[in-house]
Short mmCIF file of C-alpha atoms in Angstrom, two decimals:
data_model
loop_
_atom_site.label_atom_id
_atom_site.label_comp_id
_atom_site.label_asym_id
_atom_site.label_seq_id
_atom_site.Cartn_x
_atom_site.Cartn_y
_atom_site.Cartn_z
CA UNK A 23 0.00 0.00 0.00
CA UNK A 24 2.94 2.50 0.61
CA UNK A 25 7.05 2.23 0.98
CA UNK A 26 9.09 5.25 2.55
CA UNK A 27 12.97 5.39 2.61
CA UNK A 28 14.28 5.53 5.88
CA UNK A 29 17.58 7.71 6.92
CA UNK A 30 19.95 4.75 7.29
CA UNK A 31 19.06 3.77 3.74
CA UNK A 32 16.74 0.98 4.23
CA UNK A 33 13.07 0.59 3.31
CA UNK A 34 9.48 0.70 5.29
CA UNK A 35 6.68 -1.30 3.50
CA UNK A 36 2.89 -0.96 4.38
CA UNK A 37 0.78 -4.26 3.45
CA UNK A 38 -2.82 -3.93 3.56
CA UNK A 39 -2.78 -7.24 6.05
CA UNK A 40 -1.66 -5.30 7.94
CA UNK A 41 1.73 -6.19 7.51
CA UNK A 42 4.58 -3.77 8.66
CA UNK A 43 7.77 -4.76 6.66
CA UNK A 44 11.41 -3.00 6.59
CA UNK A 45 14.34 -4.53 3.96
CA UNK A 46 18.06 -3.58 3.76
CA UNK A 47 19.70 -1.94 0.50
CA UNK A 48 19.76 -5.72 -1.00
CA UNK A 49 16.46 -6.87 -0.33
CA UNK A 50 17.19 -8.34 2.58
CA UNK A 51 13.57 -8.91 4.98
CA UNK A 52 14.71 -6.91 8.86
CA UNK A 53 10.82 -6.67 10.29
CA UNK A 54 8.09 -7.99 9.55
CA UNK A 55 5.43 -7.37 11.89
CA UNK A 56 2.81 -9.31 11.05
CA UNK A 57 -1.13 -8.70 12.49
CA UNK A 58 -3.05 -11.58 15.34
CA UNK A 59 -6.16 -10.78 13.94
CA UNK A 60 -8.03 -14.07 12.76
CA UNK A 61 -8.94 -13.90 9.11
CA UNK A 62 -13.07 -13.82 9.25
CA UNK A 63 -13.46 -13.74 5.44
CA UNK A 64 -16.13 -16.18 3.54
CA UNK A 65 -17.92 -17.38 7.23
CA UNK A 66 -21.09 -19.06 6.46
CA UNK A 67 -21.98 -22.40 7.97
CA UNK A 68 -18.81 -22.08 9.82
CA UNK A 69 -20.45 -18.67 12.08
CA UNK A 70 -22.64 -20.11 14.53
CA UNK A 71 -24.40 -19.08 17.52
CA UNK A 72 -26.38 -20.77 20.45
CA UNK A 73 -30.27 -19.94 21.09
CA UNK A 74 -29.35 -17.51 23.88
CA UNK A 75 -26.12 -16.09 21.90
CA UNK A 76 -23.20 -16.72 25.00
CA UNK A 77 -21.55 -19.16 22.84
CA UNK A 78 -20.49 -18.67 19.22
CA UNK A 79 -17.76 -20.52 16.88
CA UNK A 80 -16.19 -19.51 14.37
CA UNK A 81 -12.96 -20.23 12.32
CA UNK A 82 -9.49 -18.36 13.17
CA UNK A 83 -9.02 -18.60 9.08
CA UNK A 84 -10.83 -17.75 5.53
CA UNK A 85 -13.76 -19.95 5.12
CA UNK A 86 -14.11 -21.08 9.04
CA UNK A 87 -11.13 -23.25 9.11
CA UNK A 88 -9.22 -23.86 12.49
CA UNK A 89 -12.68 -23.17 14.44
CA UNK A 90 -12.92 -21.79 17.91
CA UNK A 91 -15.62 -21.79 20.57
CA UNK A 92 -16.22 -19.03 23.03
CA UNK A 93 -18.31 -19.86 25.71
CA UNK A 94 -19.43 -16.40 28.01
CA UNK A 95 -21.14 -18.68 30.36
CA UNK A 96 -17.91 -20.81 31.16
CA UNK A 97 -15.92 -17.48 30.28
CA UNK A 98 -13.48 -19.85 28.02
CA UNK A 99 -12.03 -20.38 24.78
CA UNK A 100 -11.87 -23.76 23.21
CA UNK A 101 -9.93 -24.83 19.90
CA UNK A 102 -12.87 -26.84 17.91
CA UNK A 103 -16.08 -26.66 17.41
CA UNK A 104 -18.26 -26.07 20.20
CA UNK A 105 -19.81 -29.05 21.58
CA UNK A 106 -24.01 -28.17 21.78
CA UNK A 107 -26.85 -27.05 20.08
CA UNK A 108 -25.50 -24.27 17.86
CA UNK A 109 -26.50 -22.75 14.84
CA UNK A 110 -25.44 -21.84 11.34
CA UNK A 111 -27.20 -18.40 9.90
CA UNK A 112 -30.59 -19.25 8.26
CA UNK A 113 -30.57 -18.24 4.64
CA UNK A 114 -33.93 -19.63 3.20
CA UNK A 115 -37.63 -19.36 4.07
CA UNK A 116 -41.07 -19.68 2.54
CA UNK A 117 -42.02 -16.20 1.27
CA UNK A 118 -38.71 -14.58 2.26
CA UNK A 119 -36.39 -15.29 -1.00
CA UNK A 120 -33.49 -13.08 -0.66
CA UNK A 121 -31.08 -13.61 -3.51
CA UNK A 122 -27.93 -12.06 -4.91
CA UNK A 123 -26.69 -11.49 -1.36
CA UNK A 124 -23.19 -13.04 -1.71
CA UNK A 125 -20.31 -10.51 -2.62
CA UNK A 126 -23.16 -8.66 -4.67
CA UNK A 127 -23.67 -5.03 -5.07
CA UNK A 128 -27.09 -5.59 -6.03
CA UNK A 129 -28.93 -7.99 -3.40
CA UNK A 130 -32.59 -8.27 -3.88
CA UNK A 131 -35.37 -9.97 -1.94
CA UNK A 132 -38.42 -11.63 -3.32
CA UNK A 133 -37.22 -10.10 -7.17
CA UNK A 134 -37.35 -6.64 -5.90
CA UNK A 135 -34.10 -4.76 -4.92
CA UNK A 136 -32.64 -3.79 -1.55
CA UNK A 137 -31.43 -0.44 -1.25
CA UNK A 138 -27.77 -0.48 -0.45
CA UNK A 139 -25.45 2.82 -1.43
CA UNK A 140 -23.49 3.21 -4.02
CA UNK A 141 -20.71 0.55 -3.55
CA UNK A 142 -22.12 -1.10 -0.88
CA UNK A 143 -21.40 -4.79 -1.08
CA UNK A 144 -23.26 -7.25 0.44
CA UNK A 145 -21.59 -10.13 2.01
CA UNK A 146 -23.58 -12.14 4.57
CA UNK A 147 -27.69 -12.65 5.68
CA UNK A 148 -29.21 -14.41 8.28
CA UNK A 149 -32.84 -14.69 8.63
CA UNK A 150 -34.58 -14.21 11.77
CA UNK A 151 -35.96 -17.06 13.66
CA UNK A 152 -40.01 -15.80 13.03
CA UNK A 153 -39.09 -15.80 9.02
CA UNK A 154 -39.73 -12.09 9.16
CA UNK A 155 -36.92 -10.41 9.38
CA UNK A 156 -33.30 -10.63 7.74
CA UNK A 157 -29.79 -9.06 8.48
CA UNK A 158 -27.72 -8.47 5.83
CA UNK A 159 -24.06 -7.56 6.35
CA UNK A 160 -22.27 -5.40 3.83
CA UNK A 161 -18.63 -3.71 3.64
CA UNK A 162 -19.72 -0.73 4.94
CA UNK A 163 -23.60 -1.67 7.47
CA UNK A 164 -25.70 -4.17 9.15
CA UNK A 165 -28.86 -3.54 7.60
CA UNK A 166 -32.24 -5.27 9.53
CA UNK A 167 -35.09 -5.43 7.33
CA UNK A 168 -38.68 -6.52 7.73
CA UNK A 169 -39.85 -9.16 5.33
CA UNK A 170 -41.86 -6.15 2.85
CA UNK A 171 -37.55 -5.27 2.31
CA UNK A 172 -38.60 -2.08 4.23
CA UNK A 173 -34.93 -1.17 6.38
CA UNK A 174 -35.84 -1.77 10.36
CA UNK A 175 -32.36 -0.29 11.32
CA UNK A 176 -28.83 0.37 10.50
CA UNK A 177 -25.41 0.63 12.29
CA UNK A 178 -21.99 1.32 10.75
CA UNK A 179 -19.57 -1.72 11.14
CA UNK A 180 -15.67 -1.17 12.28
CA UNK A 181 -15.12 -3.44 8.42
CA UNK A 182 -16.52 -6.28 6.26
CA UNK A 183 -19.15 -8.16 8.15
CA UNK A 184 -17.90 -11.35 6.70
CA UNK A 185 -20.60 -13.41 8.47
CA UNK A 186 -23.88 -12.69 10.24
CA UNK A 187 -26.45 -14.54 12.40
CA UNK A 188 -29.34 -14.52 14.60
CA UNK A 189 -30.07 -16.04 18.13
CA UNK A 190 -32.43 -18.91 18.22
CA UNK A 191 -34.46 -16.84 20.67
CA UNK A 192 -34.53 -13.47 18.10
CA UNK A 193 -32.94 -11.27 20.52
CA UNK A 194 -29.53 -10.92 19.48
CA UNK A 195 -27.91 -10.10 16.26
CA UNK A 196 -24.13 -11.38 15.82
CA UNK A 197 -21.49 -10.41 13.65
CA UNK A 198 -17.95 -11.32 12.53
CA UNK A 199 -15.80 -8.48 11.33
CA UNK A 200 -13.15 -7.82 8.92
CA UNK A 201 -10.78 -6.71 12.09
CA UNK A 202 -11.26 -9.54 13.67
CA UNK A 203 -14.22 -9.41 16.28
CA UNK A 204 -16.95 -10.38 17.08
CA UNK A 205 -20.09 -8.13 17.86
CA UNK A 206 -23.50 -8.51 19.39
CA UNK A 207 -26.73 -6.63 19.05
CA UNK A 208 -29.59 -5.84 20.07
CA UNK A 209 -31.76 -7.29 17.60
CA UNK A 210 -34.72 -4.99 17.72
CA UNK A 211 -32.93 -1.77 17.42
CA UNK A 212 -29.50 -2.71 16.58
CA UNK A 213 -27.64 -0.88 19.70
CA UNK A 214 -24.22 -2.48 20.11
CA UNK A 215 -23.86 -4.68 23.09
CA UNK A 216 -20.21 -6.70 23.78
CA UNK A 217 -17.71 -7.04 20.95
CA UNK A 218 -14.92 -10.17 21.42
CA UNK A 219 -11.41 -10.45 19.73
CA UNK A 220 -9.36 -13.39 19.81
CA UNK A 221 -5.61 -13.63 18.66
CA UNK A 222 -5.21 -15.86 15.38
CA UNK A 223 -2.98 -18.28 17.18
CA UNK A 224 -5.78 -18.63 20.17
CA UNK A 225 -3.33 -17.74 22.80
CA UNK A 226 -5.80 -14.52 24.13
CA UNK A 227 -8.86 -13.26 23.89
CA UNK A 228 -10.76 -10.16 25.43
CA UNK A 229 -14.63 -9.06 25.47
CA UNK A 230 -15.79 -5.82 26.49
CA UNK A 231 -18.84 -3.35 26.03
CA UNK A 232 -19.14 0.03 24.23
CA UNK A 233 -18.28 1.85 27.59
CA UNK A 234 -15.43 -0.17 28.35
CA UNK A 235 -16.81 -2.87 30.90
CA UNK A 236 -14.30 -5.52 29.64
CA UNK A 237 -13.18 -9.40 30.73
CA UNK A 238 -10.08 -11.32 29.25
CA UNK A 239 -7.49 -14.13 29.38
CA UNK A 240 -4.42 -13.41 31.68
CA UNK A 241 -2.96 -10.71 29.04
CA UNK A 242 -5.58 -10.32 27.04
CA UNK A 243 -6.79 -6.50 28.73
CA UNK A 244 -3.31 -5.23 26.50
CA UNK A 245 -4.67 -6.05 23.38
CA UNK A 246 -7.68 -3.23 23.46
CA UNK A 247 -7.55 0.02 24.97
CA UNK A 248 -7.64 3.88 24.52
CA UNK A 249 -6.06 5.99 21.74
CA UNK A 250 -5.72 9.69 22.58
CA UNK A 251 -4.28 12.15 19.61
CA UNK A 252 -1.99 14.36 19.76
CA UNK A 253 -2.44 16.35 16.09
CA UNK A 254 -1.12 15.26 13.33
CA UNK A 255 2.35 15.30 13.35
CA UNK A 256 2.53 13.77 16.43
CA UNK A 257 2.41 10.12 17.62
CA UNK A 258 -0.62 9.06 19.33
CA UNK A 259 -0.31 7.59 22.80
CA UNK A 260 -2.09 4.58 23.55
CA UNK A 261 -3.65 3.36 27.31
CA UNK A 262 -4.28 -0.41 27.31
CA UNK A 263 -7.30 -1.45 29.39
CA UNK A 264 -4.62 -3.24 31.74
CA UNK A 265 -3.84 0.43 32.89
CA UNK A 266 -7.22 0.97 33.96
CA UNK A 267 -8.04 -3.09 35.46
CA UNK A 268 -9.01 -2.01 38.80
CA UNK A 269 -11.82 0.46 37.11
CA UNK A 270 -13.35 -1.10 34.35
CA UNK A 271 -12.06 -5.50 35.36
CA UNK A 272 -15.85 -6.32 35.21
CA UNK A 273 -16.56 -10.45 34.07
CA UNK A 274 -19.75 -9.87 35.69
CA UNK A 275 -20.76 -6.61 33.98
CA UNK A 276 -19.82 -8.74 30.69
CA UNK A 277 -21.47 -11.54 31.39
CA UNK A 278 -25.00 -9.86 32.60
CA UNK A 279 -25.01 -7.81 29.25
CA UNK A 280 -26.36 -10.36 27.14
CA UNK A 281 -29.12 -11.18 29.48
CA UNK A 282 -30.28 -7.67 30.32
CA UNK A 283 -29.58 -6.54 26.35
CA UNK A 284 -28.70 -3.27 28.20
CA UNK A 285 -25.24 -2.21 29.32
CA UNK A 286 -26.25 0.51 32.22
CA UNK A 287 -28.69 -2.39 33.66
CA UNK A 288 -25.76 -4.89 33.09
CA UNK A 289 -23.83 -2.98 35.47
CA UNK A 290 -26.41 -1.99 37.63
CA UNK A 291 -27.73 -6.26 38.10
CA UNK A 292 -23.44 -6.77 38.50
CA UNK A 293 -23.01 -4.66 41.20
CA UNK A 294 -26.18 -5.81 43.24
CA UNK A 295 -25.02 -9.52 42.71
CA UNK A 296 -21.90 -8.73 43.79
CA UNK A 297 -22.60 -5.70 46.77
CA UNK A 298 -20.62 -3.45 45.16
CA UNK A 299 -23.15 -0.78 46.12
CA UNK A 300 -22.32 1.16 43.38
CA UNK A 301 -18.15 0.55 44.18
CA UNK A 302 -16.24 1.19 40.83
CA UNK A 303 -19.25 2.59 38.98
CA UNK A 304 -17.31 5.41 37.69
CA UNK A 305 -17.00 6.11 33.39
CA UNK A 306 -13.54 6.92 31.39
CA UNK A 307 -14.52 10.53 31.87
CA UNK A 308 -14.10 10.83 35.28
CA UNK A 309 -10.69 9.71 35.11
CA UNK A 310 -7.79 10.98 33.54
CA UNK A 311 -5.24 8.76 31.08
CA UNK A 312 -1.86 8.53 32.90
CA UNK A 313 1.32 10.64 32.03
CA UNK A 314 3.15 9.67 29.48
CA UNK A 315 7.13 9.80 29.99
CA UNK A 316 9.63 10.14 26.91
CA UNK A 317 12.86 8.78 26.93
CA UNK A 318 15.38 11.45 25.02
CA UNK A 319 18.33 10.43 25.96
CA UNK A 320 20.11 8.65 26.65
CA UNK A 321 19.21 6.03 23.66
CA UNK A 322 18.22 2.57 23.60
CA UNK A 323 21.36 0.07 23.77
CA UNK A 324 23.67 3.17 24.60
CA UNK A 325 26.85 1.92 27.18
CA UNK A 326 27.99 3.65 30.35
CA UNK A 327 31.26 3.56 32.28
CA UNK A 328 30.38 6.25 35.15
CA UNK A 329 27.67 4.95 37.54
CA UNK A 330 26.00 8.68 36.99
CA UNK A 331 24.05 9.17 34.20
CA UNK A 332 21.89 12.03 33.02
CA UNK A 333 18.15 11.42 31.51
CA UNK A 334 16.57 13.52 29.53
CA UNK A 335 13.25 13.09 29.10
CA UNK A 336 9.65 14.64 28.11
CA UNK A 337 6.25 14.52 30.15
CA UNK A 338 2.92 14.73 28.20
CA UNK A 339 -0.23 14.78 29.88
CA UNK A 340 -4.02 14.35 28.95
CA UNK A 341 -5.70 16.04 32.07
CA UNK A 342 -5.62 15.25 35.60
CA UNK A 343 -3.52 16.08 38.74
CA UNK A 344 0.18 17.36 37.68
CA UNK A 345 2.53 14.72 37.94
CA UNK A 346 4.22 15.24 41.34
CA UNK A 347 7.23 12.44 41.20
CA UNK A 348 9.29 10.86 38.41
CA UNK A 349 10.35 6.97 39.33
CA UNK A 350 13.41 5.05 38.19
CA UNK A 351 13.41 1.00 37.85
CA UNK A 352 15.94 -0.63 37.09
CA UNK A 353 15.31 -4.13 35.76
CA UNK A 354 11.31 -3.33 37.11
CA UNK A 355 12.59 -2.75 40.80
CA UNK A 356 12.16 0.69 41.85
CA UNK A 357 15.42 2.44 42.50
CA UNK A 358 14.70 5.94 42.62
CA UNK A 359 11.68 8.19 43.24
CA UNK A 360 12.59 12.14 42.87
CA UNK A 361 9.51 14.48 43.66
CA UNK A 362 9.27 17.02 41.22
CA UNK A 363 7.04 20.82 40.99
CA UNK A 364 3.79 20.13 40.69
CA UNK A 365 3.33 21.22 36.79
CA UNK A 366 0.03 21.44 34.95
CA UNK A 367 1.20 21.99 31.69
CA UNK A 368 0.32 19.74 28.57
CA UNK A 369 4.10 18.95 28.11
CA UNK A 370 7.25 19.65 29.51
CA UNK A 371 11.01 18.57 29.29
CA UNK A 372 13.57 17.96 32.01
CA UNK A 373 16.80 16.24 33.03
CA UNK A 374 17.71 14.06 36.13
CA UNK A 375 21.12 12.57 37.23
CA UNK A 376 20.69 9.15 38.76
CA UNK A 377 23.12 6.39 40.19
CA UNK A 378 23.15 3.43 38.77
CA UNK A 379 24.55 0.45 39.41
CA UNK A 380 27.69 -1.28 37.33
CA UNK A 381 25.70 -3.55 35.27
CA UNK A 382 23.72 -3.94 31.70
CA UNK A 383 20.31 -2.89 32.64
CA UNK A 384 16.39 -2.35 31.72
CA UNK A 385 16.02 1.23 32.45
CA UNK A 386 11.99 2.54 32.95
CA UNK A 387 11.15 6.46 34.08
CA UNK A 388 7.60 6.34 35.11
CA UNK A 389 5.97 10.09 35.91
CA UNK A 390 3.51 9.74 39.12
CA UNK A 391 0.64 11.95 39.41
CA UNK A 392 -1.40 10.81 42.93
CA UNK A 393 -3.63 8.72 40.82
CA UNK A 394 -1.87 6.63 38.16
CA UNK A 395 2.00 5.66 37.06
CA UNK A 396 2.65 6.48 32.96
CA UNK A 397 3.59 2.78 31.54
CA UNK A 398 5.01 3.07 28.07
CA UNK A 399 7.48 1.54 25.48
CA UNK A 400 8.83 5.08 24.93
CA UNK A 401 10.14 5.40 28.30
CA UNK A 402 12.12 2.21 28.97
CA UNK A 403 15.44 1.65 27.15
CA UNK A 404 18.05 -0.97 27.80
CA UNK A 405 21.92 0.06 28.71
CA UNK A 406 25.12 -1.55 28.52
CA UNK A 407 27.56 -1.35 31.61
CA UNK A 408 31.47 -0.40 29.93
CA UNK A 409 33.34 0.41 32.93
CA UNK A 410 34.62 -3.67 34.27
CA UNK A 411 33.11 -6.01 35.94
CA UNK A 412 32.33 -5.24 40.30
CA UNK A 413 30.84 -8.00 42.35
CA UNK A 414 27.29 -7.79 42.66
CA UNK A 415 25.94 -8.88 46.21
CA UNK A 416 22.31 -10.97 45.95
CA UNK A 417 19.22 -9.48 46.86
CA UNK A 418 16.08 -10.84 48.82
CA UNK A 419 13.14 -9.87 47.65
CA UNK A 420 9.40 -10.99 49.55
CA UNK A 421 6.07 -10.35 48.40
CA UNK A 422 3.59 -10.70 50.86
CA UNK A 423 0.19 -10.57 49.52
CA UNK A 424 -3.60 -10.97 52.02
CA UNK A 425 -6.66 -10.61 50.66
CA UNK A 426 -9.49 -9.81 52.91
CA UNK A 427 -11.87 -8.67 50.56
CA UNK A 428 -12.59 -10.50 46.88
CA UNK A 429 -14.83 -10.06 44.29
CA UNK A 430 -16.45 -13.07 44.36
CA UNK A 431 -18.88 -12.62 47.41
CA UNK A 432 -19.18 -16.48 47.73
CA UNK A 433 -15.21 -16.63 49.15
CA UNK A 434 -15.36 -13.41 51.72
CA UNK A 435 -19.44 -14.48 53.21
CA UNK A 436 -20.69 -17.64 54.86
CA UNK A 437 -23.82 -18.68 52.54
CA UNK A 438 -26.43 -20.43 54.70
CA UNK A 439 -28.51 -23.55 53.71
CA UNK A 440 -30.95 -21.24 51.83
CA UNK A 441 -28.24 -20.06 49.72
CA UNK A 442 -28.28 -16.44 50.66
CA UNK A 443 -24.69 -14.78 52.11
CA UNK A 444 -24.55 -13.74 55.81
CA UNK A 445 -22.77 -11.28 57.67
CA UNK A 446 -20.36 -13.60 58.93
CA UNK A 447 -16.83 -13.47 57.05
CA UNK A 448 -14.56 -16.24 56.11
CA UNK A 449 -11.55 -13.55 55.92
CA UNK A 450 -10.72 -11.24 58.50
CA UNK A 451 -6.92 -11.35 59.19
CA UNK A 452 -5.18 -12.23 56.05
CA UNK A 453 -4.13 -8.58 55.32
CA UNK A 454 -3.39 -8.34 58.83
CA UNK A 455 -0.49 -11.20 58.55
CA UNK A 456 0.98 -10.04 55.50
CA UNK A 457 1.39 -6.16 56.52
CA UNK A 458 3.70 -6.78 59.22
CA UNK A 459 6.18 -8.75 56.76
CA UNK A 460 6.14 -5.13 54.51
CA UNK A 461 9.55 -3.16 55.64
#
C-alpha cells in the first residue's frame, strides 16, 4: 500500500494485512510485523451461535477453518467446534427469498431490490428465527429489514461483516468483522452490546462493552484500549485497558449484558449480585489517562562507564492532577523516586542525574501523578555497563500478599442452607499477617 525510505538507507513497506515490513539496501527482509487478527473472510456455515447467543464458533481462518468456541457462560475459549446445540445463519424461508446477497452489489429480496449505497457490497444474511426479518451484512452496514424489504435499522460496522447470524431466541444479532471481532446486538434496534477479539494463534482473547466494561485471558486487557491524539504530526499515545483493570475488570458486567440486552442495567444487576453498592461505577470521563514519559536520551542500547548518568526526558499529559514524582526502575525494581514541581502543563522537558549500578540494565522512568504511574514503550530503554566487571551482592526480595476482601462474594461471606450470604466473614486477618512482613 505504501514504501518510505528511511535515513539509514533501508526501506518501510505498508501491506494492507496489515503487515509492517522494513528490507536492507539488497532486499534483505529486517521486520516484519505481522497482524493476530483471525482472518473472518467467507464465514457461512462455519459462524454459529447458540439460542441464547453466549456461545459462538467460528474459524481463526478464511472460510471457518481452524474453528474456535467461546463460551461467556464458562468465560473460556476452546480450539474446535463447540460441543451443543449451535446454529449456522438461516438463509432460506417460505415467502422470504433473498437472492444475490453473496459478494453482490445488487442484493434483492423476493425479485425486488434492496437499497444499499453506491458501492455497498453485500456479504452475509441471516434470517430471523419468526421468518420475518433478515440481516444483511455489507462492507460498509448491518442492515435489519422486515420481510416487505422495508430497512428496520442500520449501524456502521468497524469493516466487512464477513458473516452474520441470529439467536435462536430473536434477541440478538451477531457479527464477525473484517478486524477480527466479534459483535453482538440488540436485535430490535440494533444498539451495540459486547464485541470479542481473539488472537489468530488462540493464545488470548478479550470481550468488552461500548463503555469499556471488559473481561479477558491473563494478558488479554493489552490487546484493546484507549487511543488519545496528539495532532497530526505527532504520535498518538495509547492506554491499554490493563492500565485501567481495577476500574473497568468487570466479568460480571460482561457476562450480565447479554441477558439484560442493556449495558447501564448490566452494570447496575453486577453490582447488586456482587454488593458493590455502586463501588467502581465510575465512566472513562471521570478519570484521567496517565502521564506519558519520553525517553530522550540517553538512547536505547547506549553503554555507560560512570555509575552517573543524566536522563533527559519529556512529560505529556491528557488532564488530571500534575505529575508530582518521576520513578526510576531498574530491571522493574524501583530504585529511585525524585519528587518534582507540581506542573500542569500539557508537556514539559527535564533532566535528572541518577546512580546506577555497574551492570547492563532495563532502564523505565515512570511520571507519578497521585492517581496513576505512565507505563510506556517510549520510556524504557536498555543500557550496557562499559566500565569492568564489580561484584554484585544478591538481593532478597518478599512479596507478601492478604486478601481480605474478593470479588467473588461467595469466598469473603458464609452462605447459609438457603443459599443467601450472611454477615459472617470467612476472611478477616489475612491482610493483617501479610502487613507486618512489609519493611
Amino acid at each position: 500500500m505504501d514504501f518510505v525510505p528511511l535515513p539509514d538507507g533501508s526501506l518501510l513497506v505498508g501491506a494492507s494485512d496489515p503487515t509492517l515490513l522494513r528490507y536492507d539496501r539488497q532486499g534483505r527482509q529486517l521486520v516484519a510485523l505481522q497482524p493476530r487478527i483471525p482472518d473472518m473472510r467467507d464465514h457461512y456455515d462455519e459462524f454459529q451461535v447458540s439460542r441464547d447467543g453466549r456461545q459462538v464458533s467460528f474459524g481463526l481462518k478464511q472460510f471457518g477453518k481452524e474453528p474456535v468456541c467461546f463460551d461467556f457462560e464458562q468465560r473460556q475459549l476452546d480450539k474446535g467446534p463447540c460441543q451443543g446445540s449451535l446454529t449456522a445463519p438461516r438463509t432460506a424461508a417460505i415467502g422470504l427469498k433473498v437472492t444475490d446477497w453473496k459478494h453482490n452489489y445488487k442484493p434483492t429480496l423476493n425479485s425486488q431490490p434492496l437499497a444499499l449505497e453506491q458501492y455497498e457490497r453485500s456479504r452475509s444474511l441471516a434470517i430471523a428465527p419468526d421468518a420475518k426479518h433478515f440481516l444483511l451484512g455489507t462492507n460498509w452496514r448491518l442492515r435489519y429489514f422486515d420481510r416487505q424489504g422495508r430497512e428496520v435499522w442500520q449501524q456502521p460496522v468497524p469493516g466487512t461483516a464477513w458473516g452474520v447470524n441470529i439467536s435462536g431466541n430473536g434477541r440478538l444479532a451477531v457479527a464477525a468483522f473484517h478486524d477480527g471481532t466479534v459483535r453482538w446486538y440488540r436485535l430490535t434496534d440494533g444498539e451495540p452490546l459486547l464485541a470479542l477479539f481473539v488472537t489468530k494463534d488462540a493464545s488470548n482473547w478479550v470481550a468488552w462493552t461500548p463503555s469499556g466494561w471488559y473481561d479477558s485471558s491473563p494478558g488479554g486487557d493489552s490487546l484493546i484500549g484507549w487511543q488519545v491524539n496528539n495532532g497530526k504530526e505527532q504520535v498518538a499515545d495509547f492506554f491499554p485497558a490493563a492500565l485501567f483493570r481495577e476500574q473497568f475488570y468487570r466479568p460480571d458486567v460482561v457476562a450480565a449484558v447479554l441477558k439484560t440486552l442493556d449495558e447501564r442495567r448490566a452494570v447496575v444487576r453486577a453490582d447488586a449480585a456482587s454488593r458493590r453498592s455502586g463501588r467502581k461505577r465510575s465512566t472513562l470521563a471521570r478519570r484521567a489517562m496517565p502521564p506519558v514519559v519520553e525517553l530522550l536520551a540517553p538512547t536505547n542500547g547506549t553503554g555507560f562507564r560512570s555509575p552517573t548518568v543524566t536522563l533527559r526526558y519529556r512529560v505529556r499529559t491528557h488532564g488530571g492532577p500534575p505529575v508530582t514524582a518521576l520513578k526510576v526502575m531498574v530491571d522493574n525494581r524501583p530504585r529511585h523516586r525524585v519528587p518534582v514541581e507540581r506542573r500542569r502543563d500539557k508537556e514539559w522537558q527535564g533532566s535528572l542525574d541518577v546512580t546506577l549500578p555497574a551492570q547492563d540494565m532495563t532502564l523505565s522512568l515512570l511520571a507519578d501523578n497521585g492517581q496513576a504511574v505512565s507505563s510506556d514503550e517510549k520510556s524504557t530503554i536498555r543500557l550496557r555497563w562499559l566500565g569492568g566487571k564489580e561484584a554484585l551482592k544478591p538481593a532478597l526480595y518478599l512479596l507478601a500478599v492478604g486478601v481480605d476482601d474478593y470479588d467473588a462474594p461467595a469466598i469473603n461471606f458464609v452462605v447459609d442452607d438457603q443459599g443467601k450470604m450472611t454477615d459472617k466473614r470467612y476472611l478477616k486477618y489475612a491482610a493483617a499477617d501479610a502487613r507486618p512482613l512489609s519493611p
